[in-house]
Amino acid sequence: MPAPTSTRTLVIANQKGGVGKTTTSVNLAAALALGGLSVLVVDLDPQGNASTALGVDHASGTKGTYEVLIDGDPISDYVVDSPEAPNLHVLPATVDLAGAEIELVSVVARENRLKRALKKYVDENPVDYVLIDCPPSLGLLTLNALVAAREVLIPIQCEYYALEGVSQLMNTVDLVMAELNDELVLSTVLLTMYDARTRLAAQVADEVRAYFSEQTLPTVIPRSVRISEAPSYGQTVLTYHPESAGAVSYLEAAHEIARRGVKESS
């Protein structure tokens, strides 16, 4: 896959749960890494599902995102390599991160903690992509991600209520752009859980494409048993079942994202 001229930092965000946010984060990361690019995944969700899917230990007591945000430790101290692909690195999250929302409230410049840490890491360890997987909420963890990133990627499931909550997320993105990060843009929308057998899925896809015409990727991610099964084996769908429709779709989506990045920077 084509490499960007500088590091692209994408936050995968949607405060609505169950839209395929973590699934999208880990599978795009693996696809980009398998395509020859170097990728860092920052797990910002206390559930640590991204760490699980990438085969990385995140048992209680494992050091990672919490120590970076609360103690100001360098990311490089806790980054581990994922067995899913060469050049795929992970900053794991543990349940300790659940308390970080409260602990960050009294911290000076609390919304800039991740941005500073990422800048230091990327300066010393150049990577092509940083993907930040957020919790399904708009708290201080997600705010840190939005301030640290240059691009927002929103996964939207092709189901009823799909656009519910997206307007709230966009309001937050606009506020962050105005007050904290004027470089932030909504660059990518990815349709997930697409069921070709239902008329509803096609209607939702048309609605999303009308609303986000430039940002929506042509590729849609199908509803897939293989995608759902993969994390239970500590894998992404790309290594668990590479020939499946889900794996092929995520590879195509990663190619589109990589091509767009090169086109925009040229």
PDB file of C-alpha atoms in Angstrom:
ATOM      1  CA  MET A   1       0.000   0.000   0.000  1.00  0.00           C
ATOM      2  CA  PRO A   2       1.215   3.558  -0.654  1.00  0.00           C
ATOM      3  CA  ALA A   3       2.822   5.248   2.350  1.00  0.00           C
ATOM      4  CA  PRO A   4       1.756   8.777   3.365  1.00  0.00           C
ATOM      5  CA  THR A   5       4.359  11.551   3.285  1.00  0.00           C
ATOM      6  CA  SER A   6       3.892  12.067   7.032  1.00  0.00           C
ATOM      7  CA  THR A   7       2.218  10.170   9.864  1.00  0.00           C
ATOM      8  CA  ARG A   8      -1.570  10.034   9.585  1.00  0.00           C
ATOM      9  CA  THR A   9      -3.305   9.971  12.961  1.00  0.00           C
ATOM     10  CA  LEU A  10      -6.904   8.772  12.820  1.00  0.00           C
ATOM     11  CA  VAL A  11      -9.338   8.570  15.700  1.00  0.00           C
ATOM     12  CA  ILE A  12     -12.047   5.950  15.210  1.00  0.00           C
ATOM     13  CA  ALA A  13     -14.998   7.429  17.071  1.00  0.00           C
ATOM     14  CA  ASN A  14     -18.727   6.965  17.519  1.00  0.00           C
ATOM     15  CA  GLN A  15     -20.308   7.282  20.928  1.00  0.00           C
ATOM     16  CA  LYS A  16     -22.991   4.825  19.891  1.00  0.00           C
ATOM     17  CA  GLY A  17     -21.966   1.345  21.022  1.00  0.00           C
ATOM     18  CA  GLY A  18     -22.036  -1.731  18.827  1.00  0.00           C
ATOM     19  CA  VAL A  19     -21.253  -0.050  15.526  1.00  0.00           C
ATOM     20  CA  GLY A  20     -18.050  -1.962  14.827  1.00  0.00           C
ATOM     21  CA  LYS A  21     -15.668   0.696  16.102  1.00  0.00           C
ATOM     22  CA  THR A  22     -13.052  -1.562  17.675  1.00  0.00           C
ATOM     23  CA  THR A  23     -13.519  -4.161  14.936  1.00  0.00           C
ATOM     24  CA  THR A  24     -12.815  -1.469  12.369  1.00  0.00           C
ATOM     25  CA  SER A  25      -9.795  -0.154  14.283  1.00  0.00           C
ATOM     26  CA  VAL A  26      -8.040  -3.516  14.565  1.00  0.00           C
ATOM     27  CA  ASN A  27      -8.861  -4.842  11.102  1.00  0.00           C
ATOM     28  CA  LEU A  28      -7.855  -1.636   9.317  1.00  0.00           C
ATOM     29  CA  ALA A  29      -4.656  -1.558  11.379  1.00  0.00           C
ATOM     30  CA  ALA A  30      -3.834  -5.160  10.460  1.00  0.00           C
ATOM     31  CA  ALA A  31      -4.691  -4.554   6.785  1.00  0.00           C
ATOM     32  CA  LEU A  32      -2.443  -1.489   6.603  1.00  0.00           C
ATOM     33  CA  ALA A  33       0.403  -3.353   8.350  1.00  0.00           C
ATOM     34  CA  LEU A  34       0.004  -6.391   6.081  1.00  0.00           C
ATOM     35  CA  GLY A  35       0.175  -3.902   3.201  1.00  0.00           C
ATOM     36  CA  GLY A  36       3.724  -3.007   4.227  1.00  0.00           C
ATOM     37  CA  LEU A  37       3.022   0.074   6.362  1.00  0.00           C
ATOM     38  CA  SER A  38       4.022   0.675   9.983  1.00  0.00           C
ATOM     39  CA  VAL A  39       1.034   1.142  12.291  1.00  0.00           C
ATOM     40  CA  LEU A  40       0.531   2.047  15.952  1.00  0.00           C
ATOM     41  CA  VAL A  41      -2.810   1.228  17.576  1.00  0.00           C
ATOM     42  CA  VAL A  42      -3.606   3.212  20.725  1.00  0.00           C
ATOM     43  CA  ASP A  43      -6.235   1.373  22.766  1.00  0.00           C
ATOM     44  CA  LEU A  44      -8.174   4.042  24.686  1.00  0.00           C
ATOM     45  CA  ASP A  45     -11.090   1.816  25.690  1.00  0.00           C
ATOM     46  CA  PRO A  46     -10.954   0.446  29.272  1.00  0.00           C
ATOM     47  CA  GLN A  47     -12.481  -2.802  27.985  1.00  0.00           C
ATOM     48  CA  GLY A  48      -9.258  -3.377  26.041  1.00  0.00           C
ATOM     49  CA  ASN A  49     -11.041  -5.121  23.169  1.00  0.00           C
ATOM     50  CA  ALA A  50      -8.586  -3.787  20.576  1.00  0.00           C
ATOM     51  CA  SER A  51      -5.713  -5.261  22.610  1.00  0.00           C
ATOM     52  CA  THR A  52      -7.534  -8.612  22.730  1.00  0.00           C
ATOM     53  CA  ALA A  53      -8.161  -8.742  18.986  1.00  0.00           C
ATOM     54  CA  LEU A  54      -4.529  -7.899  18.251  1.00  0.00           C
ATOM     55  CA  GLY A  55      -3.248 -10.713  20.462  1.00  0.00           C
ATOM     56  CA  VAL A  56      -1.785  -8.398  23.107  1.00  0.00           C
ATOM     57  CA  ASP A  57      -1.923  -9.044  26.851  1.00  0.00           C
ATOM     58  CA  HIS A  58      -3.945  -6.482  28.793  1.00  0.00           C
ATOM     59  CA  ALA A  59      -4.562  -8.193  32.119  1.00  0.00           C
ATOM     60  CA  SER A  60      -5.046  -5.912  35.115  1.00  0.00           C
ATOM     61  CA  GLY A  61      -1.654  -4.499  36.049  1.00  0.00           C
ATOM     62  CA  THR A  62      -0.382  -4.416  32.471  1.00  0.00           C
ATOM     63  CA  LYS A  63       1.067  -0.976  31.820  1.00  0.00           C
ATOM     64  CA  GLY A  64      -0.081   1.045  28.846  1.00  0.00           C
ATOM     65  CA  THR A  65      -2.460   3.886  28.046  1.00  0.00           C
ATOM     66  CA  TYR A  66      -3.308   4.611  31.687  1.00  0.00           C
ATOM     67  CA  GLU A  67       0.310   5.289  32.647  1.00  0.00           C
ATOM     68  CA  VAL A  68       0.803   7.468  29.559  1.00  0.00           C
ATOM     69  CA  LEU A  69      -2.237   9.644  30.324  1.00  0.00           C
ATOM     70  CA  ILE A  70      -2.067   9.827  34.111  1.00  0.00           C
ATOM     71  CA  ASP A  71       1.649   9.546  34.892  1.00  0.00           C
ATOM     72  CA  GLY A  72       2.968  11.156  31.719  1.00  0.00           C
ATOM     73  CA  ASP A  73       5.120   8.102  30.898  1.00  0.00           C
ATOM     74  CA  PRO A  74       6.509   7.749  27.338  1.00  0.00           C
ATOM     75  CA  ILE A  75       4.459   5.610  24.947  1.00  0.00           C
ATOM     76  CA  SER A  76       7.637   3.799  23.868  1.00  0.00           C
ATOM     77  CA  ASP A  77       7.946   2.266  27.367  1.00  0.00           C
ATOM     78  CA  TYR A  78       4.769   0.232  26.922  1.00  0.00           C
ATOM     79  CA  VAL A  79       4.280  -0.381  23.204  1.00  0.00           C
ATOM     80  CA  VAL A  80       4.252  -4.057  22.265  1.00  0.00           C
ATOM     81  CA  ASP A  81       4.342  -5.807  18.889  1.00  0.00           C
ATOM     82  CA  SER A  82       1.202  -7.539  17.709  1.00  0.00           C
ATOM     83  CA  PRO A  83       1.580 -11.066  16.310  1.00  0.00           C
ATOM     84  CA  GLU A  84      -1.069 -10.198  13.706  1.00  0.00           C
ATOM     85  CA  ALA A  85       1.278  -8.441  11.269  1.00  0.00           C
ATOM     86  CA  PRO A  86       4.840  -7.131  10.927  1.00  0.00           C
ATOM     87  CA  ASN A  87       5.246  -3.482  11.958  1.00  0.00           C
ATOM     88  CA  LEU A  88       1.958  -3.505  13.890  1.00  0.00           C
ATOM     89  CA  HIS A  89       2.456  -2.010  17.346  1.00  0.00           C
ATOM     90  CA  VAL A  90      -0.051  -1.652  20.179  1.00  0.00           C
ATOM     91  CA  LEU A  91      -0.319   0.540  23.261  1.00  0.00           C
ATOM     92  CA  PRO A  92      -2.589  -1.685  25.389  1.00  0.00           C
ATOM     93  CA  ALA A  93      -5.440  -0.594  27.638  1.00  0.00           C
ATOM     94  CA  THR A  94      -6.534  -2.201  30.900  1.00  0.00           C
ATOM     95  CA  VAL A  95      -9.556  -1.783  33.136  1.00  0.00           C
ATOM     96  CA  ASP A  96      -7.467   0.744  35.130  1.00  0.00           C
ATOM     97  CA  LEU A  97      -8.255   3.204  32.357  1.00  0.00           C
ATOM     98  CA  ALA A  98     -11.862   3.374  33.574  1.00  0.00           C
ATOM     99  CA  GLY A  99     -10.678   5.568  36.432  1.00  0.00           C
ATOM    100  CA  ALA A 100      -8.707   7.875  34.170  1.00  0.00           C
ATOM    101  CA  GLU A 101     -11.819   9.878  33.205  1.00  0.00           C
ATOM    102  CA  ILE A 102     -12.196  10.972  36.840  1.00  0.00           C
ATOM    103  CA  GLU A 103      -8.482  11.367  37.537  1.00  0.00           C
ATOM    104  CA  LEU A 104      -7.968  13.568  34.491  1.00  0.00           C
ATOM    105  CA  VAL A 105     -10.571  16.107  35.633  1.00  0.00           C
ATOM    106  CA  SER A 106      -8.126  17.885  37.955  1.00  0.00           C
ATOM    107  CA  VAL A 107      -5.077  17.600  35.674  1.00  0.00           C
ATOM    108  CA  VAL A 108      -3.709  20.747  34.019  1.00  0.00           C
ATOM    109  CA  ALA A 109      -4.065  20.724  30.194  1.00  0.00           C
ATOM    110  CA  ARG A 110      -5.873  17.408  30.604  1.00  0.00           C
ATOM    111  CA  GLU A 111      -7.092  17.251  26.984  1.00  0.00           C
ATOM    112  CA  ASN A 112      -3.521  17.494  25.612  1.00  0.00           C
ATOM    113  CA  ARG A 113      -1.956  14.537  27.436  1.00  0.00           C
ATOM    114  CA  LEU A 114      -2.219  12.068  24.565  1.00  0.00           C
ATOM    115  CA  LYS A 115      -1.246  14.627  21.933  1.00  0.00           C
ATOM    116  CA  ARG A 116       2.046  15.429  23.678  1.00  0.00           C
ATOM    117  CA  ALA A 117       2.861  11.761  24.248  1.00  0.00           C
ATOM    118  CA  LEU A 118       2.112  10.822  20.625  1.00  0.00           C
ATOM    119  CA  LYS A 119       4.182  13.676  19.224  1.00  0.00           C
ATOM    120  CA  LYS A 120       7.198  12.546  21.256  1.00  0.00           C
ATOM    121  CA  TYR A 121       6.714   8.919  20.201  1.00  0.00           C
ATOM    122  CA  VAL A 122       6.289   9.657  16.480  1.00  0.00           C
ATOM    123  CA  ASP A 123       9.307  11.996  16.488  1.00  0.00           C
ATOM    124  CA  GLU A 124      11.464   9.169  17.850  1.00  0.00           C
ATOM    125  CA  ASN A 125       9.725   6.198  16.160  1.00  0.00           C
ATOM    126  CA  PRO A 126       8.300   7.281  12.787  1.00  0.00           C
ATOM    127  CA  VAL A 127       5.166   5.340  11.793  1.00  0.00           C
ATOM    128  CA  ASP A 128       2.864   5.664   8.793  1.00  0.00           C
ATOM    129  CA  TYR A 129      -0.415   5.413  10.701  1.00  0.00           C
ATOM    130  CA  VAL A 130      -1.646   5.915  14.253  1.00  0.00           C
ATOM    131  CA  LEU A 131      -5.150   4.545  14.859  1.00  0.00           C
ATOM    132  CA  ILE A 132      -6.843   5.474  18.143  1.00  0.00           C
ATOM    133  CA  ASP A 133      -9.686   3.250  19.332  1.00  0.00           C
ATOM    134  CA  CYS A 134     -12.032   5.185  21.630  1.00  0.00           C
ATOM    135  CA  PRO A 135     -14.612   4.141  24.213  1.00  0.00           C
ATOM    136  CA  PRO A 136     -18.283   4.551  23.206  1.00  0.00           C
ATOM    137  CA  SER A 137     -18.680   7.891  24.961  1.00  0.00           C
ATOM    138  CA  LEU A 138     -17.683  11.521  24.565  1.00  0.00           C
ATOM    139  CA  GLY A 139     -15.690  11.851  27.793  1.00  0.00           C
ATOM    140  CA  LEU A 140     -12.124  12.968  28.461  1.00  0.00           C
ATOM    141  CA  LEU A 141     -10.583   9.870  26.868  1.00  0.00           C
ATOM    142  CA  THR A 142     -12.313  10.527  23.536  1.00  0.00           C
ATOM    143  CA  LEU A 143     -11.546  14.238  23.882  1.00  0.00           C
ATOM    144  CA  ASN A 144      -7.831  13.412  24.256  1.00  0.00           C
ATOM    145  CA  ALA A 145      -8.053  11.333  21.090  1.00  0.00           C
ATOM    146  CA  LEU A 146      -9.783  14.102  19.116  1.00  0.00           C
ATOM    147  CA  VAL A 147      -7.153  16.630  20.195  1.00  0.00           C
ATOM    148  CA  ALA A 148      -4.288  14.253  19.327  1.00  0.00           C
ATOM    149  CA  ALA A 149      -5.612  13.228  15.894  1.00  0.00           C
ATOM    150  CA  ARG A 150      -5.659  14.921  12.503  1.00  0.00           C
ATOM    151  CA  GLU A 151      -8.516  12.845  11.082  1.00  0.00           C
ATOM    152  CA  VAL A 152     -11.776  11.357  12.324  1.00  0.00           C
ATOM    153  CA  LEU A 153     -13.036   8.028  10.965  1.00  0.00           C
ATOM    154  CA  ILE A 154     -16.660   7.253  11.822  1.00  0.00           C
ATOM    155  CA  PRO A 155     -17.956   3.695  11.435  1.00  0.00           C
ATOM    156  CA  ILE A 156     -21.733   3.739  10.889  1.00  0.00           C
ATOM    157  CA  GLN A 157     -23.716   0.527  11.020  1.00  0.00           C
ATOM    158  CA  CYS A 158     -26.336  -0.041   8.318  1.00  0.00           C
ATOM    159  CA  GLU A 159     -29.218  -0.379  10.723  1.00  0.00           C
ATOM    160  CA  TYR A 160     -32.079   1.654  12.133  1.00  0.00           C
ATOM    161  CA  TYR A 161     -30.869   4.575  14.303  1.00  0.00           C
ATOM    162  CA  ALA A 162     -27.624   4.610  12.285  1.00  0.00           C
ATOM    163  CA  LEU A 163     -27.324   8.385  12.106  1.00  0.00           C
ATOM    164  CA  GLU A 164     -28.588   8.855  15.644  1.00  0.00           C
ATOM    165  CA  GLY A 165     -25.686  10.138  17.690  1.00  0.00           C
ATOM    166  CA  VAL A 166     -23.569  11.026  14.663  1.00  0.00           C
ATOM    167  CA  SER A 167     -24.865  14.605  14.769  1.00  0.00           C
ATOM    168  CA  GLN A 168     -23.871  14.789  18.454  1.00  0.00           C
ATOM    169  CA  LEU A 169     -20.415  13.471  17.578  1.00  0.00           C
ATOM    170  CA  MET A 170     -20.118  16.030  14.771  1.00  0.00           C
ATOM    171  CA  ASN A 171     -21.035  18.826  17.204  1.00  0.00           C
ATOM    172  CA  THR A 172     -18.221  17.644  19.476  1.00  0.00           C
ATOM    173  CA  VAL A 173     -15.798  17.461  16.544  1.00  0.00           C
ATOM    174  CA  ASP A 174     -16.756  21.021  15.542  1.00  0.00           C
ATOM    175  CA  LEU A 175     -16.179  22.249  19.111  1.00  0.00           C
ATOM    176  CA  VAL A 176     -12.780  20.558  19.268  1.00  0.00           C
ATOM    177  CA  MET A 177     -11.845  22.071  15.896  1.00  0.00           C
ATOM    178  CA  ALA A 178     -12.853  25.537  17.070  1.00  0.00           C
ATOM    179  CA  GLU A 179     -11.264  25.438  20.509  1.00  0.00           C
ATOM    180  CA  LEU A 180      -8.553  22.775  20.734  1.00  0.00           C
ATOM    181  CA  ASN A 181      -7.483  21.322  17.375  1.00  0.00           C
ATOM    182  CA  ASP A 182      -8.043  23.362  14.213  1.00  0.00           C
ATOM    183  CA  GLU A 183      -6.308  20.676  12.110  1.00  0.00           C
ATOM    184  CA  LEU A 184      -8.961  18.036  12.792  1.00  0.00           C
ATOM    185  CA  VAL A 185     -11.120  16.934   9.845  1.00  0.00           C
ATOM    186  CA  LEU A 186     -13.741  14.268   9.285  1.00  0.00           C
ATOM    187  CA  SER A 187     -11.927  12.373   6.546  1.00  0.00           C
ATOM    188  CA  THR A 188     -13.593   8.964   6.437  1.00  0.00           C
ATOM    189  CA  VAL A 189     -16.963   7.317   6.987  1.00  0.00           C
ATOM    190  CA  LEU A 190     -17.148   3.524   6.778  1.00  0.00           C
ATOM    191  CA  LEU A 191     -20.423   1.623   6.481  1.00  0.00           C
ATOM    192  CA  THR A 192     -20.374  -1.503   8.670  1.00  0.00           C
ATOM    193  CA  MET A 193     -22.669  -4.474   9.358  1.00  0.00           C
ATOM    194  CA  TYR A 194     -24.167  -4.258   5.883  1.00  0.00           C
ATOM    195  CA  ASP A 195     -26.767  -6.945   5.195  1.00  0.00           C
ATOM    196  CA  ALA A 196     -27.429  -7.072   1.455  1.00  0.00           C
ATOM    197  CA  ARG A 197     -30.629  -9.066   2.047  1.00  0.00           C
ATOM    198  CA  THR A 198     -32.443  -6.168   3.689  1.00  0.00           C
ATOM    199  CA  ARG A 199     -33.891  -3.086   2.080  1.00  0.00           C
ATOM    200  CA  LEU A 200     -33.133  -1.139   5.265  1.00  0.00           C
ATOM    201  CA  ALA A 201     -29.367  -1.577   4.832  1.00  0.00           C
ATOM    202  CA  ALA A 202     -29.503  -0.133   1.325  1.00  0.00           C
ATOM    203  CA  GLN A 203     -31.652   2.786   2.518  1.00  0.00           C
ATOM    204  CA  VAL A 204     -29.274   3.593   5.377  1.00  0.00           C
ATOM    205  CA  ALA A 205     -26.265   3.364   3.046  1.00  0.00           C
ATOM    206  CA  ASP A 206     -27.932   5.791   0.594  1.00  0.00           C
ATOM    207  CA  GLU A 207     -28.760   8.160   3.438  1.00  0.00           C
ATOM    208  CA  VAL A 208     -25.201   8.131   4.778  1.00  0.00           C
ATOM    209  CA  ARG A 209     -23.726   8.641   1.281  1.00  0.00           C
ATOM    210  CA  ALA A 210     -26.045  11.601   0.736  1.00  0.00           C
ATOM    211  CA  TYR A 211     -25.054  13.118   4.084  1.00  0.00           C
ATOM    212  CA  PHE A 212     -21.304  12.368   3.849  1.00  0.00           C
ATOM    213  CA  SER A 213     -20.857  12.171   0.086  1.00  0.00           C
ATOM    214  CA  GLU A 214     -17.096  12.799  -0.075  1.00  0.00           C
ATOM    215  CA  GLN A 215     -16.093  11.040   3.118  1.00  0.00           C
ATOM    216  CA  THR A 216     -17.931   7.717   2.706  1.00  0.00           C
ATOM    217  CA  LEU A 217     -15.763   4.911   1.356  1.00  0.00           C
ATOM    218  CA  PRO A 218     -17.129   2.917  -1.622  1.00  0.00           C
ATOM    219  CA  THR A 219     -16.433  -0.346   0.214  1.00  0.00           C
ATOM    220  CA  VAL A 220     -18.966  -1.517   2.801  1.00  0.00           C
ATOM    221  CA  ILE A 221     -18.222  -4.037   5.553  1.00  0.00           C
ATOM    222  CA  PRO A 222     -20.728  -6.909   5.503  1.00  0.00           C
ATOM    223  CA  ARG A 223     -22.364  -8.414   8.556  1.00  0.00           C
ATOM    224  CA  SER A 224     -20.166 -11.448   9.068  1.00  0.00           C
ATOM    225  CA  VAL A 225     -19.880 -14.349  11.490  1.00  0.00           C
ATOM    226  CA  ARG A 226     -16.137 -14.584  10.762  1.00  0.00           C
ATOM    227  CA  ILE A 227     -15.587 -10.947  11.825  1.00  0.00           C
ATOM    228  CA  SER A 228     -17.442 -11.617  15.085  1.00  0.00           C
ATOM    229  CA  GLU A 229     -15.572 -14.858  15.799  1.00  0.00           C
ATOM    230  CA  ALA A 230     -12.022 -13.614  15.217  1.00  0.00           C
ATOM    231  CA  PRO A 231     -11.478 -11.666  18.505  1.00  0.00           C
ATOM    232  CA  SER A 232     -12.306 -14.753  20.591  1.00  0.00           C
ATOM    233  CA  TYR A 233      -9.159 -16.301  19.100  1.00  0.00           C
ATOM    234  CA  GLY A 234      -7.095 -13.160  19.773  1.00  0.00           C
ATOM    235  CA  GLN A 235      -7.001 -12.422  16.055  1.00  0.00           C
ATOM    236  CA  THR A 236      -8.282 -10.044  13.410  1.00  0.00           C
ATOM    237  CA  VAL A 237     -10.444 -11.464  10.634  1.00  0.00           C
ATOM    238  CA  LEU A 238      -7.523 -10.964   8.219  1.00  0.00           C
ATOM    239  CA  THR A 239      -5.495 -13.720   9.860  1.00  0.00           C
ATOM    240  CA  TYR A 240      -8.400 -15.757  11.240  1.00  0.00           C
ATOM    241  CA  HIS A 241     -10.162 -16.206   7.886  1.00  0.00           C
ATOM    242  CA  PRO A 242      -8.335 -14.233   5.159  1.00  0.00           C
ATOM    243  CA  GLU A 243     -10.612 -15.406   2.317  1.00  0.00           C
ATOM    244  CA  SER A 244     -13.831 -14.324   4.055  1.00  0.00           C
ATOM    245  CA  ALA A 245     -15.936 -11.470   2.712  1.00  0.00           C
ATOM    246  CA  GLY A 246     -15.205  -9.464   5.873  1.00  0.00           C
ATOM    247  CA  ALA A 247     -11.434  -9.782   5.508  1.00  0.00           C
ATOM    248  CA  VAL A 248     -11.539  -8.859   1.819  1.00  0.00           C
ATOM    249  CA  SER A 249     -13.740  -5.833   2.582  1.00  0.00           C
ATOM    250  CA  TYR A 250     -11.433  -4.516   5.297  1.00  0.00           C
ATOM    251  CA  LEU A 251      -8.444  -4.940   2.962  1.00  0.00           C
ATOM    252  CA  GLU A 252     -10.243  -2.963   0.266  1.00  0.00           C
ATOM    253  CA  ALA A 253     -11.216  -0.250   2.751  1.00  0.00           C
ATOM    254  CA  ALA A 254      -7.589   0.007   3.950  1.00  0.00           C
ATOM    255  CA  HIS A 255      -6.402   0.344   0.332  1.00  0.00           C
ATOM    256  CA  GLU A 256      -8.908   3.172  -0.219  1.00  0.00           C
ATOM    257  CA  ILE A 257      -7.802   4.967   2.951  1.00  0.00           C
ATOM    258  CA  ALA A 258      -4.123   4.618   1.975  1.00  0.00           C
ATOM    259  CA  ARG A 259      -4.766   5.881  -1.569  1.00  0.00           C
ATOM    260  CA  ARG A 260      -6.790   8.845  -0.292  1.00  0.00           C
ATOM    261  CA  GLY A 261      -3.989   9.786   2.090  1.00  0.00           C
ATOM    262  CA  VAL A 262      -1.419   9.870  -0.695  1.00  0.00           C
ATOM    263  CA  LYS A 263      -3.773  11.797  -2.985  1.00  0.00           C
ATOM    264  CA  GLU A 264      -4.534  14.437  -0.332  1.00  0.00           C
ATOM    265  CA  SER A 265      -0.887  14.977   0.567  1.00  0.00           C
ATOM    266  CA  SER A 266       0.275  15.293  -3.053  1.00  0.00           C
TER     267      SER A 266
END
